[in-house]
CSV table of N, CA and C in Angstrom, one decimal:
chain,number,residue,atom,x,y,z
T,1002,UNK,N,-17.0,18.3,-37.6
T,1002,UNK,CA,-17.3,17.1,-37.0
T,1002,UNK,C,-16.4,15.9,-37.7
T,1003,UNK,N,-16.1,16.1,-38.9
T,1003,UNK,CA,-15.3,15.1,-39.5
T,1003,UNK,C,-13.9,15.1,-39.0
T,1004,UNK,N,-13.4,16.3,-38.5
T,1004,UNK,CA,-12.1,16.3,-37.9
T,1004,UNK,C,-12.0,15.4,-36.7
T,1005,UNK,N,-13.0,15.4,-35.8
T,1005,UNK,CA,-12.9,14.6,-34.6
T,1005,UNK,C,-13.0,13.1,-35.0
T,1006,UNK,N,-13.6,12.8,-36.1
T,1006,UNK,CA,-13.6,11.4,-36.5
T,1006,UNK,C,-12.3,10.9,-37.1
T,1007,UNK,N,-11.6,11.9,-37.7
T,1007,UNK,CA,-10.3,11.6,-38.2
T,1007,UNK,C,-9.2,11.4,-37.1
T,1008,UNK,N,-9.4,12.1,-36.0
T,1008,UNK,CA,-8.4,12.0,-35.0
T,1008,UNK,C,-8.6,10.8,-34.1
T,1009,UNK,N,-9.8,10.3,-34.0
T,1009,UNK,CA,-10.1,9.1,-33.2
T,1009,UNK,C,-9.3,7.9,-33.7
T,1010,UNK,N,-9.3,7.6,-35.0
T,1010,UNK,CA,-8.5,6.4,-35.4
T,1010,UNK,C,-7.0,6.6,-35.2
T,1011,UNK,N,-6.5,7.8,-35.3
T,1011,UNK,CA,-5.1,8.0,-35.0
T,1011,UNK,C,-4.8,7.6,-33.6
T,1012,UNK,N,-5.6,8.0,-32.6
T,1012,UNK,CA,-5.4,7.7,-31.2
T,1012,UNK,C,-5.4,6.2,-31.0
T,1013,UNK,N,-6.3,5.5,-31.7
T,1013,UNK,CA,-6.4,4.0,-31.5
T,1013,UNK,C,-5.1,3.4,-32.1
T,1014,UNK,N,-4.6,3.9,-33.2
T,1014,UNK,CA,-3.4,3.3,-33.7
T,1014,UNK,C,-2.2,3.6,-32.8
T,1015,UNK,N,-2.2,4.8,-32.2
T,1015,UNK,CA,-1.1,5.1,-31.3
T,1015,UNK,C,-1.2,4.2,-30.0
T,1016,UNK,N,-2.3,3.9,-29.6
T,1016,UNK,CA,-2.5,3.0,-28.4
T,1016,UNK,C,-2.1,1.6,-28.8
T,1017,UNK,N,-2.5,1.2,-30.0
T,1017,UNK,CA,-2.1,-0.2,-30.4
T,1017,UNK,C,-0.6,-0.3,-30.5
T,1018,UNK,N,0.1,0.7,-30.9
T,1018,UNK,CA,1.6,0.6,-31.0
T,1018,UNK,C,2.2,0.6,-29.6
T,1019,UNK,N,1.6,1.2,-28.6
T,1019,UNK,CA,2.2,1.3,-27.3
T,1019,UNK,C,2.0,-0.1,-26.6
T,1020,UNK,N,0.8,-0.7,-26.7
T,1020,UNK,CA,0.5,-1.9,-26.0
T,1020,UNK,C,1.5,-3.0,-26.2
T,1021,UNK,N,1.9,-3.3,-27.5
T,1021,UNK,CA,2.9,-4.4,-27.6
T,1021,UNK,C,4.2,-4.2,-26.9
T,1022,UNK,N,4.7,-2.9,-26.9
T,1022,UNK,CA,5.9,-2.7,-26.2
T,1022,UNK,C,5.7,-2.9,-24.7
T,1023,UNK,N,4.6,-2.6,-24.1
T,1023,UNK,CA,4.3,-2.8,-22.7
T,1023,UNK,C,4.4,-4.3,-22.4
T,1024,UNK,N,3.8,-5.1,-23.2
T,1024,UNK,CA,3.8,-6.5,-23.0
T,1024,UNK,C,5.2,-7.1,-23.1
T,1025,UNK,N,6.0,-6.5,-24.0
T,1025,UNK,CA,7.3,-7.0,-24.2
T,1025,UNK,C,8.1,-6.7,-22.9
T,1026,UNK,N,7.9,-5.6,-22.2
T,1026,UNK,CA,8.6,-5.3,-21.0
T,1026,UNK,C,8.2,-6.2,-19.9
T,1027,UNK,N,7.0,-6.6,-19.9
T,1027,UNK,CA,6.5,-7.6,-18.8
T,1027,UNK,C,7.1,-8.9,-19.1
T,1028,UNK,N,7.3,-9.3,-20.3
T,1028,UNK,CA,7.8,-10.7,-20.6
T,1028,UNK,C,9.3,-10.7,-20.2
T,1029,UNK,N,10.0,-9.6,-20.4
T,1029,UNK,CA,11.4,-9.6,-20.0
T,1029,UNK,C,11.6,-9.7,-18.5
T,1030,UNK,N,10.8,-9.0,-17.7
T,1030,UNK,CA,10.9,-9.0,-16.3
T,1030,UNK,C,10.3,-10.2,-15.6
T,1031,UNK,N,9.5,-11.0,-16.3
T,1031,UNK,CA,8.9,-12.1,-15.7
T,1031,UNK,C,9.8,-13.1,-15.1
T,1032,UNK,N,10.9,-13.5,-15.8
T,1032,UNK,CA,11.8,-14.5,-15.2
T,1032,UNK,C,12.5,-13.9,-13.9
T,1033,UNK,N,12.7,-12.7,-13.8
T,1033,UNK,CA,13.3,-12.1,-12.6
T,1033,UNK,C,12.3,-12.2,-11.5
T,1034,UNK,N,11.0,-11.9,-11.8
T,1034,UNK,CA,10.0,-12.0,-10.7
T,1034,UNK,C,9.8,-13.4,-10.2
T,1035,UNK,N,9.9,-14.4,-11.1
T,1035,UNK,CA,9.8,-15.8,-10.7
T,1035,UNK,C,10.9,-16.2,-9.8
T,1036,UNK,N,12.1,-15.7,-10.1
T,1036,UNK,CA,13.3,-16.0,-9.3
T,1036,UNK,C,13.1,-15.4,-7.9
T,1037,UNK,N,12.7,-14.2,-7.9
T,1037,UNK,CA,12.5,-13.5,-6.6
T,1037,UNK,C,11.4,-14.2,-5.7
T,1038,UNK,N,10.3,-14.6,-6.4
T,1038,UNK,CA,9.3,-15.3,-5.6
T,1038,UNK,C,9.7,-16.7,-5.2
T,1039,UNK,N,10.5,-17.3,-6.0
T,1039,UNK,CA,10.9,-18.7,-5.7
T,1039,UNK,C,11.8,-18.7,-4.4
T,1040,UNK,N,12.6,-17.7,-4.2
T,1040,UNK,CA,13.4,-17.7,-3.0
T,1040,UNK,C,12.6,-17.2,-1.9
T,1041,UNK,N,11.9,-16.1,-2.0
T,1041,UNK,CA,10.9,-15.7,-1.0
T,1041,UNK,C,11.5,-15.2,0.3
T,1042,UNK,N,12.8,-15.4,0.5
T,1042,UNK,CA,13.4,-15.0,1.8
T,1042,UNK,C,13.3,-13.6,2.0
T,1043,UNK,N,13.6,-12.8,1.0
T,1043,UNK,CA,13.5,-11.3,1.2
T,1043,UNK,C,12.1,-10.9,1.5
T,1044,UNK,N,11.1,-11.5,0.9
T,1044,UNK,CA,9.7,-11.2,1.1
T,1044,UNK,C,9.3,-11.6,2.5
T,1045,UNK,N,9.7,-12.8,2.9
T,1045,UNK,CA,9.4,-13.2,4.3
T,1045,UNK,C,10.0,-12.3,5.4
T,1046,UNK,N,11.3,-11.9,5.1
T,1046,UNK,CA,11.9,-11.0,6.0
T,1046,UNK,C,11.2,-9.7,6.1
T,1047,UNK,N,10.8,-9.2,5.0
T,1047,UNK,CA,10.1,-7.9,4.9
T,1047,UNK,C,8.7,-8.1,5.6
T,1048,UNK,N,8.1,-9.2,5.4
T,1048,UNK,CA,6.8,-9.4,6.1
T,1048,UNK,C,7.0,-9.5,7.6
T,1049,UNK,N,8.0,-10.2,8.1
T,1049,UNK,CA,8.2,-10.3,9.5
T,1049,UNK,C,8.5,-8.9,10.1
T,1050,UNK,N,9.3,-8.1,9.4
T,1050,UNK,CA,9.6,-6.8,9.9
T,1050,UNK,C,8.3,-5.9,9.9
T,1051,UNK,N,7.5,-6.0,8.9
T,1051,UNK,CA,6.2,-5.3,8.9
T,1051,UNK,C,5.3,-5.7,10.0
T,1052,UNK,N,5.2,-7.0,10.3
T,1052,UNK,CA,4.4,-7.5,11.4
T,1052,UNK,C,4.9,-7.1,12.7
T,1053,UNK,N,6.2,-7.1,12.9
T,1053,UNK,CA,6.8,-6.6,14.2
T,1053,UNK,C,6.5,-5.1,14.4
T,1054,UNK,N,6.6,-4.3,13.3
T,1054,UNK,CA,6.3,-2.9,13.4
T,1054,UNK,C,4.8,-2.7,13.7
T,1055,UNK,N,3.9,-3.4,13.1
T,1055,UNK,CA,2.5,-3.3,13.3
T,1055,UNK,C,2.2,-3.6,14.7
T,1056,UNK,N,2.8,-4.7,15.3
T,1056,UNK,CA,2.6,-5.0,16.7
T,1056,UNK,C,3.0,-3.9,17.6
T,1057,UNK,N,4.2,-3.3,17.3
T,1057,UNK,CA,4.7,-2.2,18.1
T,1057,UNK,C,3.7,-1.1,18.1
T,1058,UNK,N,3.2,-0.7,17.0
T,1058,UNK,CA,2.2,0.4,16.9
T,1058,UNK,C,0.9,0.1,17.5
T,1059,UNK,N,0.5,-1.2,17.5
T,1059,UNK,CA,-0.7,-1.6,18.1
T,1059,UNK,C,-0.6,-1.5,19.6
T,1060,UNK,N,0.6,-1.9,20.1
T,1060,UNK,CA,0.9,-1.8,21.6
T,1060,UNK,C,0.8,-0.3,22.0
T,1061,UNK,N,1.5,0.6,21.2
T,1061,UNK,CA,1.5,2.0,21.5
T,1061,UNK,C,0.0,2.6,21.5
T,1062,UNK,N,-0.8,2.1,20.6
T,1062,UNK,CA,-2.2,2.6,20.5
T,1062,UNK,C,-2.9,2.2,21.7
T,1063,UNK,N,-2.8,0.9,22.1
T,1063,UNK,CA,-3.5,0.4,23.3
T,1063,UNK,C,-3.0,1.1,24.6
T,1064,UNK,N,-1.8,1.4,24.7
T,1064,UNK,CA,-1.3,2.1,25.9
T,1064,UNK,C,-1.8,3.5,25.9
T,1065,UNK,N,-1.8,4.2,24.7
T,1065,UNK,CA,-2.3,5.5,24.7
T,1065,UNK,C,-3.8,5.6,25.0
T,1066,UNK,N,-4.6,4.6,24.6
T,1066,UNK,CA,-6.0,4.5,24.9
T,1066,UNK,C,-6.2,4.3,26.4
T,1067,UNK,N,-5.4,3.5,27.0
T,1067,UNK,CA,-5.5,3.2,28.5
T,1067,UNK,C,-5.1,4.5,29.2
T,1068,UNK,N,-4.1,5.2,28.8
T,1068,UNK,CA,-3.7,6.4,29.4
T,1068,UNK,C,-4.8,7.5,29.4
T,1069,UNK,N,-5.5,7.6,28.2
T,1069,UNK,CA,-6.6,8.6,28.1
T,1069,UNK,C,-7.7,8.2,29.0
T,1070,UNK,N,-8.1,6.9,29.1
T,1070,UNK,CA,-9.1,6.5,30.0
T,1070,UNK,C,-8.8,6.8,31.4
T,1071,UNK,N,-7.6,6.6,31.9
T,1071,UNK,CA,-7.2,6.9,33.2
T,1071,UNK,C,-7.2,8.5,33.4
T,1072,UNK,N,-6.8,9.2,32.5
T,1072,UNK,CA,-6.9,10.7,32.6
T,1072,UNK,C,-8.3,11.2,32.7
T,1073,UNK,N,-9.2,10.6,32.0
T,1073,UNK,CA,-10.7,10.9,32.1
T,1073,UNK,C,-11.2,10.6,33.5
T,1074,UNK,N,-10.8,9.4,34.0
T,1074,UNK,CA,-11.3,9.0,35.3
T,1074,UNK,C,-10.8,10.0,36.4
T,1075,UNK,N,-9.5,10.3,36.3
T,1075,UNK,CA,-8.9,11.3,37.3
T,1075,UNK,C,-9.6,12.6,37.2
T,1076,UNK,N,-9.9,13.1,36.0
T,1076,UNK,CA,-10.5,14.4,35.8
T,1076,UNK,C,-11.9,14.3,36.4
T,1077,UNK,N,-12.7,13.2,36.2
T,1077,UNK,CA,-14.0,13.1,36.8
T,1077,UNK,C,-13.9,13.1,38.3
T,1078,UNK,N,-13.0,12.4,38.9
T,1078,UNK,CA,-12.8,12.4,40.3
T,1078,UNK,C,-12.5,13.8,40.9
T,1079,UNK,N,-11.6,14.5,40.1
T,1079,UNK,CA,-11.2,15.8,40.6
T,1079,UNK,C,-12.4,16.8,40.5
T,1080,UNK,N,-13.3,16.6,39.5
T,1080,UNK,CA,-14.5,17.5,39.5
T,1080,UNK,C,-15.4,17.1,40.6
T,1081,UNK,N,-15.6,15.8,40.9
T,1081,UNK,CA,-16.5,15.4,42.0
T,1081,UNK,C,-16.0,15.9,43.3
T,1082,UNK,N,-14.7,15.9,43.6
T,1082,UNK,CA,-14.1,16.2,44.8
T,1082,UNK,C,-14.0,17.8,45.0
T,1083,UNK,N,-14.1,18.5,43.9
T,1083,UNK,CA,-14.0,20.0,44.0
T,1083,UNK,C,-15.2,20.6,44.6
């Protein structure tokens, strides 16, 4: 049982060493992120493309639903007329 107690502090020390390097990486990339967000043109273009694609797929879904409803109605009429 003492072995598990001895390994637990080692893990904590290892995590403590990793955390500062992670924060250093974030600090270095922060100015780049600010510049990218300040222009925002790429983000807005990407958003517009995504919205156009979403509208296209919405239209396809509505058309498919209407086609299925028409098919069901035709099938019901065929059964009644048979």
